[in-house]
Coordinates of C-alpha atoms in Angstrom, one line a residue:
Chain A
M1 CA 12.0 -40.8 80.8
P2 CA 10.2 -43.4 82.8
D3 CA 11.5 -46.9 82.6
K4 CA 9.0 -49.1 80.9
D5 CA 9.6 -52.0 83.3
K6 CA 8.9 -49.8 86.4
D7 CA 5.3 -49.4 87.2
P8 CA 4.7 -45.8 88.2
E9 CA 1.4 -46.8 89.8
K10 CA 3.2 -49.0 92.3
G11 CA 3.2 -47.8 95.8
K12 CA 0.2 -45.4 95.3
P13 CA -2.7 -45.8 97.6
Q14 CA -5.4 -48.1 96.3
D15 CA -8.6 -46.6 95.0
P16 CA -11.2 -47.7 97.5
E17 CA -13.7 -48.3 94.8
K18 CA -11.5 -50.7 92.9
G19 CA -11.8 -54.4 93.6
K20 CA -15.5 -54.5 93.8
P21 CA -16.7 -57.6 91.9
D22 CA -19.3 -55.7 89.8
D23 CA -16.6 -53.2 88.5
V24 CA -14.1 -55.6 87.2
P25 CA -13.3 -54.4 83.6
P26 CA -13.4 -57.0 80.8
G27 CA -10.0 -58.4 80.0
P28 CA -8.3 -57.9 76.7
P29 CA -9.4 -60.0 73.8
E30 CA -7.5 -63.2 73.6
D31 CA -6.0 -62.5 70.2
P32 CA -5.8 -58.7 69.8
P33 CA -5.7 -57.4 66.2
G34 CA -2.2 -56.6 65.1
S35 CA -0.7 -59.7 66.8
G36 CA 1.7 -61.9 65.0
E37 CA 4.7 -60.6 66.7
P38 CA 7.7 -63.0 67.0
P39 CA 9.6 -63.2 70.2
Q40 CA 12.6 -60.9 70.2
P41 CA 15.9 -62.7 70.3
P42 CA 17.2 -62.1 73.8
G43 CA 19.6 -59.6 75.0
R44 CA 21.4 -57.9 72.2
R45 CA 20.5 -54.6 70.8
K46 CA 20.3 -54.3 67.0
V47 CA 22.1 -51.3 65.6
G48 CA 22.5 -49.9 62.2
Chain B
M1 CA 68.1 -40.4 55.9
E2 CA 70.5 -42.5 53.9
V3 CA 68.9 -45.2 51.7
F4 CA 68.5 -48.4 53.6
W5 CA 69.7 -50.7 50.9
P6 CA 73.1 -51.2 49.2
R7 CA 72.2 -49.3 46.1
K8 CA 75.7 -48.1 45.4
E9 CA 77.2 -51.5 45.9
R10 CA 74.6 -53.1 43.6
L11 CA 75.3 -50.6 40.8
E12 CA 79.0 -51.3 41.1
F13 CA 78.2 -55.0 40.9
E14 CA 76.2 -54.3 37.7
L15 CA 78.9 -52.4 36.0
R16 CA 81.5 -55.0 37.0
A17 CA 79.3 -57.7 35.5
L18 CA 79.1 -55.8 32.2
R19 CA 82.9 -55.5 32.1
E20 CA 83.4 -59.1 32.9
A21 CA 81.0 -60.0 30.1
G22 CA 83.0 -57.9 27.7
I23 CA 80.1 -55.4 27.2
E24 CA 81.4 -51.9 26.7
Y25 CA 79.4 -49.1 28.2
E26 CA 79.5 -45.4 28.9
I27 CA 77.6 -43.4 31.6
V28 CA 75.2 -41.0 30.0
S29 CA 73.9 -39.3 33.1
G30 CA 73.7 -39.8 36.8
D31 CA 76.3 -41.0 39.3
P32 CA 76.4 -44.6 40.7
T33 CA 77.5 -43.2 44.0
Q34 CA 74.6 -40.7 44.3
L35 CA 70.8 -40.9 44.4
G36 CA 68.9 -40.3 41.2
E37 CA 68.5 -42.2 37.9
L38 CA 71.5 -43.6 36.3
R39 CA 71.6 -43.9 32.5
I40 CA 74.2 -45.9 30.7
R41 CA 74.7 -46.8 27.1
L42 CA 75.8 -50.2 26.0
L43 CA 77.9 -49.9 22.9
S44 CA 76.8 -52.4 20.2
P45 CA 76.3 -55.2 22.7
L46 CA 74.3 -57.5 20.6
E47 CA 75.8 -59.9 18.2
G48 CA 74.5 -59.4 14.7
H49 CA 73.1 -55.9 15.5
D50 CA 75.1 -52.6 15.3
F51 CA 72.9 -50.5 17.5
D52 CA 73.5 -49.4 21.1
L53 CA 71.2 -50.2 24.0
D54 CA 70.2 -47.6 26.7
V55 CA 69.8 -48.8 30.2
I56 CA 68.1 -46.7 33.0
F57 CA 68.4 -47.7 36.6
P58 CA 65.6 -46.1 38.7
E59 CA 66.4 -44.4 41.9
L60 CA 64.9 -47.3 43.9
Y61 CA 67.0 -49.8 42.2
P62 CA 67.4 -52.8 42.8
Y63 CA 64.0 -53.0 44.6
F64 CA 62.6 -52.1 41.2
R65 CA 63.9 -53.1 37.8
F66 CA 66.1 -51.4 35.3
Q67 CA 64.8 -50.7 31.8
I68 CA 66.6 -51.6 28.6
G69 CA 65.7 -50.0 25.3
T70 CA 66.6 -48.7 21.9
K71 CA 64.9 -46.4 19.5
D72 CA 66.9 -47.9 16.6
V73 CA 64.6 -50.8 16.0
E74 CA 60.9 -50.9 15.1
L75 CA 59.1 -54.0 16.5
G76 CA 55.5 -54.9 16.4
H77 CA 55.5 -56.1 20.0
H78 CA 57.4 -55.8 23.3
H79 CA 58.8 -52.4 22.4
N80 CA 57.6 -49.0 23.4
P81 CA 57.7 -47.2 20.0
F82 CA 58.3 -43.7 21.6
E83 CA 60.5 -44.3 24.6
G84 CA 62.2 -47.3 23.1
F85 CA 61.9 -49.6 26.1
L86 CA 62.0 -53.3 25.5
C87 CA 59.6 -55.4 27.4
V88 CA 62.2 -58.0 28.4
I89 CA 60.1 -59.4 31.3
G90 CA 56.4 -59.1 32.2
R91 CA 55.2 -55.9 33.7
G92 CA 54.4 -57.2 37.2
T93 CA 56.9 -56.2 39.9
D94 CA 57.1 -59.9 40.8
Q95 CA 58.8 -60.6 37.5
W96 CA 62.0 -58.8 38.5
K97 CA 64.4 -60.9 40.5
L98 CA 67.5 -59.7 42.4
S99 CA 69.6 -62.2 40.5
D100 CA 68.7 -60.4 37.2
T101 CA 71.5 -58.3 35.8
V102 CA 71.9 -56.1 32.7
A103 CA 74.7 -58.3 31.5
K104 CA 72.5 -61.4 31.8
F105 CA 69.5 -59.8 30.1
V106 CA 71.6 -58.5 27.2
Q107 CA 72.9 -62.0 26.6
E108 CA 69.6 -63.9 27.1
R109 CA 66.4 -61.8 27.3
V110 CA 67.1 -59.0 24.8
P111 CA 67.7 -61.3 21.8
L112 CA 64.6 -63.3 22.7
T113 CA 62.5 -60.1 23.1
I114 CA 63.7 -58.7 19.8
G115 CA 63.0 -62.1 18.1
T116 CA 59.5 -62.4 19.4
G117 CA 58.8 -58.7 19.0
A118 CA 59.5 -58.9 15.3
E119 CA 57.5 -62.1 14.9
S120 CA 54.1 -61.6 13.4
E121 CA 52.8 -65.2 13.5
R122 CA 50.9 -65.9 16.6
E123 CA 51.7 -69.6 16.6
A124 CA 55.5 -68.9 16.5
V125 CA 55.3 -67.1 19.9
E126 CA 52.8 -69.2 21.7
G127 CA 54.3 -70.4 24.9
V128 CA 57.2 -67.9 24.6
E129 CA 55.5 -64.6 25.5
E130 CA 52.8 -63.6 28.0
Q131 CA 49.4 -63.6 26.4
Q132 CA 48.6 -60.0 26.7
A133 CA 47.4 -57.5 24.1
E134 CA 49.6 -54.5 23.4
P135 CA 47.3 -51.7 22.2
F136 CA 49.3 -49.0 20.5
S137 CA 47.1 -46.2 21.8
N138 CA 48.6 -46.9 25.2
Y139 CA 52.0 -45.5 24.3
Y140 CA 51.1 -41.9 23.6
P141 CA 52.2 -39.3 26.2
Y142 CA 48.7 -38.0 27.1
A143 CA 48.1 -34.6 28.7
D144 CA 46.9 -34.8 32.3
R145 CA 43.2 -34.7 32.9
H146 CA 41.9 -34.2 29.3
L147 CA 39.6 -37.0 28.4
L148 CA 37.1 -38.1 25.6
L149 CA 34.6 -40.8 26.4
I150 CA 33.4 -43.3 23.9
D151 CA 31.4 -46.6 24.0
G152 CA 33.7 -49.6 23.6
N153 CA 30.8 -51.4 21.8
W154 CA 30.9 -49.1 18.9
S155 CA 31.7 -50.4 15.5
I156 CA 32.5 -47.8 12.9
D157 CA 32.0 -48.8 9.2
P158 CA 35.6 -49.4 8.0
G159 CA 34.8 -48.1 4.6
I160 CA 34.3 -44.6 5.9
R161 CA 37.6 -42.7 6.4
S162 CA 36.7 -39.5 8.1
G163 CA 34.0 -37.4 9.6
S164 CA 33.0 -35.3 12.6
L165 CA 32.5 -36.0 16.3
V166 CA 29.7 -34.4 18.2
L167 CA 31.0 -33.8 21.7
G168 CA 29.0 -33.2 24.8
I169 CA 30.5 -31.1 27.6
S170 CA 29.0 -30.6 31.0
R171 CA 29.5 -26.8 31.4
Q172 CA 29.3 -23.8 29.2
P173 CA 31.6 -22.0 28.6
L174 CA 34.2 -24.8 28.4
N175 CA 37.0 -24.6 30.8
L176 CA 40.0 -26.8 30.2
P177 CA 40.9 -29.5 30.8
L178 CA 38.5 -30.9 28.2
K179 CA 36.3 -33.7 29.6
A180 CA 33.8 -34.6 27.0
I181 CA 31.7 -37.4 25.8
V182 CA 31.5 -38.3 22.2
R183 CA 27.8 -38.2 21.6
E184 CA 27.9 -39.1 17.9
V185 CA 30.3 -40.2 15.3
R186 CA 29.3 -38.8 11.9
D187 CA 30.5 -39.2 8.4
N188 CA 31.3 -36.1 6.3
E189 CA 27.7 -36.0 5.1
G190 CA 26.4 -35.8 8.6
R191 CA 25.1 -39.4 8.8
V192 CA 25.4 -40.8 12.3
L193 CA 27.6 -43.9 12.4
A194 CA 27.6 -44.4 16.1
E195 CA 26.0 -42.7 19.1
F196 CA 26.2 -42.9 22.8
D197 CA 22.6 -44.0 23.3
D198 CA 22.7 -44.2 27.1
S199 CA 20.8 -41.1 27.9
V200 CA 21.1 -41.5 31.6
F201 CA 24.9 -41.3 31.2
T202 CA 25.0 -38.6 28.6
D203 CA 22.6 -36.2 30.3
G204 CA 25.4 -34.7 32.2
Y205 CA 27.0 -33.5 29.0
R206 CA 24.4 -31.2 27.6
H207 CA 26.5 -28.6 25.7
T208 CA 27.8 -29.3 22.2
R209 CA 31.2 -29.0 20.7
Y210 CA 32.8 -30.6 17.6
A211 CA 35.9 -32.4 16.6
R212 CA 37.2 -34.3 13.5
W213 CA 38.0 -38.0 13.2
I214 CA 40.1 -39.8 10.6
R215 CA 40.8 -43.4 10.0
L216 CA 44.4 -44.5 9.4
E217 CA 45.9 -47.7 8.2
E218 CA 48.3 -47.5 11.1
P219 CA 48.9 -45.2 14.0
I220 CA 51.0 -42.1 13.6
R221 CA 54.3 -43.0 15.1
E222 CA 55.0 -39.6 16.6
S223 CA 55.1 -38.8 20.3
D224 CA 55.4 -35.1 19.7
A225 CA 51.8 -33.7 19.8
A226 CA 52.5 -30.9 17.3
A227 CA 54.1 -33.2 14.8
C228 CA 51.3 -35.7 15.3
F229 CA 48.7 -33.1 14.8
A230 CA 50.3 -31.9 11.6
A231 CA 50.5 -35.4 10.3
A232 CA 46.9 -36.0 11.2
Q233 CA 45.8 -32.8 9.6
E234 CA 47.7 -33.7 6.4
Q235 CA 45.8 -36.9 6.2
D236 CA 42.4 -35.3 6.8
S237 CA 41.0 -34.5 3.4
G238 CA 37.5 -34.1 4.7
A239 CA 35.4 -31.0 5.5
S240 CA 37.0 -28.4 7.6
E241 CA 33.9 -27.3 9.4
G242 CA 33.1 -28.6 12.8
R243 CA 36.7 -28.7 13.8
I244 CA 36.9 -25.8 16.2
T245 CA 36.0 -26.2 19.8
E246 CA 35.9 -22.9 21.7
F247 CA 37.0 -22.7 25.3
Q248 CA 37.4 -19.9 27.8
G249 CA 40.4 -18.0 26.4
G250 CA 40.8 -19.5 22.9
H251 CA 39.8 -22.4 20.7
L252 CA 40.9 -26.0 20.2
R253 CA 41.2 -27.9 17.0
I254 CA 40.8 -31.6 17.8
I255 CA 41.5 -34.5 15.5
V256 CA 40.8 -38.1 16.8
T257 CA 42.8 -40.7 14.9
L258 CA 41.3 -44.2 14.6
F259 CA 43.6 -47.1 13.6
P260 CA 43.8 -50.9 13.9
E261 CA 45.3 -52.1 17.2
E262 CA 45.5 -55.2 19.4
H263 CA 42.7 -55.6 21.9
S264 CA 43.4 -59.2 22.7
W265 CA 46.6 -61.2 22.5
R266 CA 47.9 -61.4 18.9
D267 CA 44.4 -60.8 17.5
G268 CA 45.8 -59.4 14.2
Q269 CA 45.0 -55.8 15.1
S270 CA 41.3 -56.4 15.1
G271 CA 40.5 -53.7 17.6
L272 CA 40.2 -50.0 16.9
G273 CA 42.5 -47.6 18.6
W274 CA 41.4 -44.0 19.4
V275 CA 43.8 -41.2 20.1
G276 CA 42.9 -37.5 20.3
V277 CA 45.4 -34.8 19.4
A278 CA 44.6 -31.1 19.9
Q279 CA 45.9 -27.8 18.9
K280 CA 45.2 -25.1 21.5
N281 CA 45.1 -21.6 20.1
M282 CA 45.3 -18.6 22.4
R283 CA 46.4 -15.1 22.1
S284 CA 49.6 -16.0 23.8
G285 CA 50.4 -18.7 21.3
Q286 CA 49.8 -22.3 20.3
E287 CA 50.2 -25.5 22.1
H288 CA 49.5 -29.1 21.2
F289 CA 48.7 -32.1 23.4
F290 CA 47.4 -35.6 23.2
I291 CA 43.9 -36.4 24.6
R292 CA 43.2 -39.8 26.1
V293 CA 40.1 -41.6 24.8
A294 CA 38.5 -43.7 27.4
R295 CA 35.7 -46.3 27.1
A296 CA 32.6 -45.6 29.3
G297 CA 29.8 -47.6 27.7
R298 CA 27.6 -49.6 29.9
D299 CA 29.3 -52.8 28.9
D300 CA 32.7 -51.3 29.5
F301 CA 31.8 -51.0 33.1
S302 CA 30.8 -54.7 33.3
V303 CA 34.2 -56.1 32.2
R304 CA 35.5 -56.1 35.8
M305 CA 32.5 -57.8 37.3
P306 CA 30.6 -59.8 34.7
E307 CA 28.7 -61.7 37.3
L308 CA 26.8 -58.5 38.3
Q309 CA 25.2 -57.8 35.0
H310 CA 21.9 -59.0 36.4
M311 CA 21.9 -56.0 38.8
R312 CA 21.5 -53.4 36.0
E313 CA 17.7 -53.9 35.9
Q314 CA 17.1 -54.1 39.6
E315 CA 15.3 -51.5 41.6
I316 CA 16.3 -51.7 45.2
A317 CA 14.7 -49.8 48.1
V318 CA 17.3 -49.0 50.8
I319 CA 15.8 -48.1 54.1
G320 CA 18.1 -46.7 56.7
L321 CA 21.2 -44.8 55.6
G322 CA 23.4 -45.0 58.7
C323 CA 26.8 -46.7 58.7
L324 CA 25.3 -49.9 57.2
G325 CA 22.8 -48.5 54.7
A326 CA 24.9 -45.7 53.2
P327 CA 27.9 -47.7 52.2
S328 CA 25.5 -50.4 51.0
A329 CA 23.7 -47.9 48.8
L330 CA 27.0 -46.6 47.4
E331 CA 28.1 -50.2 46.6
F332 CA 24.8 -50.9 44.8
S333 CA 25.3 -47.8 42.7
R334 CA 28.9 -48.6 42.0
M335 CA 27.9 -52.0 40.6
G336 CA 25.3 -50.3 38.4
V337 CA 22.0 -51.2 40.0
G338 CA 19.4 -49.6 37.8
Q339 CA 17.5 -47.8 40.5
L340 CA 17.8 -47.0 44.2
R341 CA 15.0 -45.6 46.3
L342 CA 16.2 -44.2 49.6
I343 CA 14.5 -43.6 53.0
D344 CA 16.1 -42.1 56.1
P345 CA 15.0 -39.3 58.4
D346 CA 18.4 -38.1 59.5
F347 CA 20.6 -35.2 58.7
V348 CA 24.4 -35.5 58.5
D349 CA 25.6 -34.8 62.0
P350 CA 29.4 -34.0 61.8
P351 CA 30.7 -36.7 64.2
T352 CA 28.7 -39.4 62.5
T353 CA 30.8 -38.9 59.4
A354 CA 33.6 -40.8 61.2
R355 CA 31.7 -43.9 59.9
W356 CA 29.8 -42.5 57.0
P357 CA 30.8 -42.2 53.3
L358 CA 30.7 -38.4 52.9
G359 CA 32.1 -35.6 55.0
R360 CA 32.4 -31.9 55.6
P361 CA 30.7 -30.5 52.5
V362 CA 27.5 -32.2 53.5
Y363 CA 27.3 -31.4 57.2
G364 CA 23.7 -30.6 58.2
E365 CA 22.2 -31.9 55.0
S366 CA 19.5 -34.5 54.7
K367 CA 21.1 -37.9 54.3
V368 CA 18.7 -39.1 51.6
K369 CA 19.3 -35.9 49.6
V370 CA 23.1 -35.7 49.7
L371 CA 23.6 -39.4 49.2
G372 CA 21.2 -39.4 46.3
Q373 CA 22.9 -36.4 44.7
F374 CA 26.3 -38.0 45.2
I375 CA 25.2 -41.2 43.5
V376 CA 23.6 -39.4 40.6
A377 CA 26.8 -37.3 40.1
H378 CA 29.3 -40.2 40.4
Y379 CA 27.3 -43.2 39.2
P380 CA 24.7 -41.8 36.9
R381 CA 23.5 -45.2 35.6
T382 CA 21.9 -45.7 38.9
E383 CA 18.7 -43.6 39.0
I384 CA 17.4 -42.2 42.2
P385 CA 13.8 -41.4 41.4
K386 CA 12.4 -41.3 44.9
V387 CA 13.8 -40.4 48.3
A388 CA 11.9 -39.8 51.5
P389 CA 13.3 -38.3 54.8
L390 CA 10.8 -40.5 56.7
K391 CA 11.2 -41.9 60.2
I392 CA 9.0 -44.9 59.6
G393 CA 6.2 -45.1 62.2
A394 CA 6.9 -41.9 64.0
I395 CA 4.3 -39.4 64.9
R396 CA 5.1 -36.6 62.5
S397 CA 5.0 -33.1 63.9
D398 CA 6.4 -31.6 60.7
S399 CA 5.4 -31.9 57.1
V400 CA 8.7 -33.0 55.6
V401 CA 6.8 -35.6 53.7
P402 CA 3.3 -34.2 53.2
G403 CA 0.3 -36.4 53.1
S404 CA -0.1 -40.0 54.2
E405 CA 3.0 -41.8 55.4
W406 CA 1.6 -45.1 54.1
E407 CA 1.2 -43.7 50.6
A408 CA 4.6 -42.1 50.7
L409 CA 6.1 -45.4 51.8
E410 CA 4.1 -47.5 49.3
S411 CA 5.2 -45.2 46.4
I412 CA 8.8 -46.0 47.3
L413 CA 8.4 -49.7 48.0
D414 CA 6.0 -50.5 45.2
D415 CA 7.5 -52.9 42.6
A416 CA 10.9 -52.8 44.2
S417 CA 13.0 -55.8 43.1
L418 CA 14.3 -56.1 46.7
I419 CA 13.8 -54.3 50.0
Y420 CA 17.1 -53.7 51.8
D421 CA 16.5 -52.9 55.4
A422 CA 19.6 -51.4 57.1
T423 CA 17.7 -49.7 59.9
G424 CA 18.7 -52.1 62.7
E425 CA 15.3 -51.4 64.1
H426 CA 13.2 -54.3 65.2
G427 CA 9.9 -52.5 64.8
V428 CA 10.8 -51.3 61.3
Q429 CA 12.0 -54.8 60.3
R430 CA 8.7 -56.2 61.5
F431 CA 6.7 -53.8 59.3
L432 CA 8.9 -53.9 56.2
S433 CA 9.3 -57.6 56.3
E434 CA 5.6 -58.1 56.4
Y435 CA 5.1 -55.7 53.5
A436 CA 7.7 -57.7 51.6
R437 CA 6.1 -61.0 52.4
Q438 CA 2.6 -59.8 51.3
T439 CA 3.9 -58.3 48.1
E440 CA 6.2 -61.2 47.4
T441 CA 9.3 -59.0 47.4
P442 CA 12.7 -60.3 48.4
Y443 CA 13.7 -58.8 51.7
V444 CA 17.3 -58.5 53.0
W445 CA 18.1 -57.0 56.4
V446 CA 21.4 -56.2 57.9
E447 CA 22.0 -55.3 61.5
G448 CA 25.1 -54.6 63.6
R449 CA 25.9 -55.2 67.3
Q450 CA 27.3 -52.8 69.9
G451 CA 31.0 -52.1 69.6
G452 CA 30.9 -53.2 65.9
W453 CA 31.7 -56.6 67.4
G454 CA 29.4 -58.5 65.0
G455 CA 26.2 -58.4 63.0
L456 CA 23.6 -60.4 61.2
V457 CA 22.4 -60.6 57.7
G458 CA 19.1 -62.2 56.9
R459 CA 17.2 -62.9 53.7
A460 CA 13.5 -63.7 53.3
M461 CA 12.5 -64.8 49.9
P462 CA 8.9 -65.1 48.8
G463 CA 7.5 -68.5 49.9
E464 CA 10.5 -69.2 52.1
A465 CA 11.1 -68.6 55.8
C466 CA 10.1 -65.1 56.7
W467 CA 11.8 -62.6 58.9
A468 CA 9.7 -63.7 61.8
C469 CA 10.6 -67.4 61.3
I470 CA 14.3 -66.3 61.5
E471 CA 13.6 -64.2 64.6
C472 CA 12.0 -67.2 66.2
A473 CA 14.9 -69.4 65.3
Q474 CA 17.2 -66.9 67.0
A475 CA 15.1 -66.7 70.1
D476 CA 15.2 -70.5 70.3
D477 CA 19.0 -70.4 69.9
E478 CA 18.9 -72.3 66.6
V479 CA 20.9 -69.5 65.1
A480 CA 24.1 -68.2 66.7
S481 CA 24.1 -64.8 68.3
P482 CA 26.5 -62.2 67.0
P483 CA 28.8 -60.9 69.7
S484 CA 28.0 -57.5 71.2
A485 CA 29.9 -55.2 73.5
P486 CA 28.4 -54.6 76.9
D487 CA 26.6 -51.3 77.4
D488 CA 29.5 -49.6 79.3
V489 CA 31.7 -50.2 76.2
G490 CA 29.2 -50.3 73.3
W491 CA 26.5 -47.7 74.2
R492 CA 27.1 -43.9 74.5
Q493 CA 25.1 -40.8 74.4
P494 CA 27.2 -38.2 72.6
Q495 CA 26.9 -34.6 73.8
G496 CA 23.8 -32.9 72.5
C497 CA 22.3 -36.1 71.0
G498 CA 18.7 -36.9 71.8
D499 CA 19.4 -40.6 71.8
P500 CA 22.3 -42.8 72.8
T501 CA 24.1 -44.5 70.0
F502 CA 26.4 -47.5 69.6
T503 CA 30.2 -47.5 69.4
G504 CA 31.9 -49.3 66.7
A505 CA 34.5 -48.7 64.0
G506 CA 33.4 -47.8 60.5
F507 CA 35.5 -50.5 59.0
D508 CA 33.9 -53.2 61.2
M509 CA 30.4 -52.0 60.4
H510 CA 31.4 -51.8 56.7
T511 CA 32.3 -55.5 56.8
I512 CA 28.7 -56.2 58.0
A513 CA 27.2 -53.9 55.4
M514 CA 29.1 -55.5 52.5
S515 CA 27.9 -58.9 53.7
G516 CA 24.4 -57.5 53.3
V517 CA 25.1 -56.3 49.8
R518 CA 26.5 -59.7 48.9
A519 CA 23.4 -61.3 50.2
A520 CA 21.2 -59.0 48.2
V521 CA 23.1 -59.5 45.0
A522 CA 23.0 -63.3 45.5
A523 CA 19.3 -63.1 46.3
L524 CA 18.6 -61.5 42.9
A525 CA 20.8 -63.9 40.9
E526 CA 18.9 -65.9 38.3
A527 CA 21.2 -67.1 35.5
A528 CA 24.0 -69.6 36.0
D529 CA 26.6 -67.0 35.2
D530 CA 25.2 -64.5 37.7
Y531 CA 26.9 -64.0 41.1
P532 CA 26.2 -67.3 42.8
A533 CA 23.0 -67.7 44.7
R534 CA 23.3 -69.2 48.1
P535 CA 21.2 -71.7 50.0
W536 CA 21.5 -70.2 53.4
N537 CA 19.3 -67.3 54.6
V538 CA 21.1 -66.1 57.7
E539 CA 24.7 -65.1 58.3
V540 CA 26.0 -64.3 61.7
I541 CA 29.2 -62.3 61.6
S542 CA 31.6 -62.3 64.5
L543 CA 34.5 -59.9 64.5
R544 CA 35.4 -60.1 68.2
D545 CA 35.4 -62.7 70.8
E546 CA 33.4 -61.5 73.8
D547 CA 35.9 -62.9 76.2
E548 CA 39.2 -62.7 74.4
G549 CA 38.8 -59.5 72.4
A550 CA 40.5 -60.1 69.1
A551 CA 39.3 -63.0 67.1
V552 CA 39.5 -64.5 63.7
P553 CA 36.4 -63.0 61.9
T554 CA 33.9 -65.8 61.3
W555 CA 30.7 -66.1 59.3
D556 CA 28.3 -68.7 60.7
V557 CA 25.6 -69.4 58.2
A558 CA 22.3 -71.1 58.8
T559 CA 19.4 -72.2 56.6
V560 CA 16.2 -71.6 58.6
D561 CA 13.1 -73.3 57.2
R562 CA 9.6 -72.0 57.5
R563 CA 8.4 -72.7 61.0
S564 CA 5.1 -74.2 61.9
D565 CA 5.0 -72.0 65.0
C566 CA 5.8 -68.7 63.1
P567 CA 3.3 -66.1 64.4
V568 CA 3.4 -64.4 61.0
C569 CA 3.6 -66.7 58.0
V570 CA 2.0 -69.8 59.3
E571 CA -1.3 -70.4 57.5

């Protein structure tokens, strides 16, 4: 399966239409519904 | 292999000591130079008494004590009425010292034992003997595996001398050995004097049989079952019906004798002894045997753990039945938790049973199903009303649990006394902890670390720091991190498995699971005499040292307060 941290789009040729000022999509809302996620303690996998 | 201790020399030493003390003896059976029990008889060794004493040296003597006895005296205490053994020292193996000899005991301990054994006044023996009850019913030579269950809380009107017992057995037709519950104690007119009113427990004994009971002024001092049965029958002047219990191949006549006996030290025989004696009739002939009567009332099970009585009424939802959740669920049921609700999507994959409570008979079965069935069969006072083979949050391509996942989950979690999360899954913890917080349900989670090197137990009580507060505290290093094996040691994908799994010994994971159970029990404590509540809400368990390997297991505890930066519970 693809590794989540590796962007499969990297290295692909750029869409020539992208980058035009008028086409910039709106960014995500500042506080998306469903937030409230605590930071995960670093490193260690939980198992059970 | 020759024995590794000087048995022969020690026996020779014993016999020499007897001769030197002027105690005459004869060898009854055995040979001091050979293995096997050695029995000797001491000829009138006690001043003022004209009876002999029998001494038996066990094969493993002198690691284990000899027994001294006589059947020529009748003592109220310190004397096995059937085998004749005298209780010259306490029963614990620590009471026997290598310096003890028969000669010394005959001169010192036996006269003292006979004196206190014959004494009926409690005050006269206080400080002389161990304060331990000696129930007479304990001495009968019971047949293996036969058992009648009663409730130790019963009180039978002492004015009523006999009646019938309504027995419940689990299978029809009855196959011996007899394992039955006494559902009712009746008088001769059929009035119920006592009943096993714990339907959850008695449900397993649906088929009815009957027996007789009689009350005696004192126990029948007869270790031969046929003679005891005849004596009991002679004293039973009541109705004869209801005395026959049919079984595959014949019928039984059972009489249960009730008599006063000690249940606490020198209590004046204020307890009630129960002893069953049966006559077994078959085409091939007749046999007699004693039936042990055991106490199995709800309170009888609490005697060994009085601090856990508060768990009887609890309803605990256990989510995740891996090597943390399954032993936890079993432990909850052993302690008599009123109700367990179980969630786990997995089936029992054979290699996982290396760290799971059940084995081969349940390969391939649903974990929730087989664990639930096992608990109901073995610990029936724990009800399992709801189980769900759910993988919480997964897209469901099957219809194992039809309908809405949320509704299925809610029906299991609703009104639970405590949610016990043993999934070790961050996403599931996040969901369940929020459910618990919003419904004000105590939430305990338990998680291991790779290699079984450590783990963590957390507790979030209503109004206190929530799961996310504690996760934040861990992320900020305010709480220690449990040790974890590196991936090359602690993470494997077994052949044919869709997902990697962690390595770790069952006994190490068990340690973490039991810490979770302890936290749950403490979280539900209310009264002062309940299992003690605890101020901390996080335990970090370290079973290994990441650098050194072996380590003294440690529990680091922390009390995390509600955090003003908690992304979940801050208002």
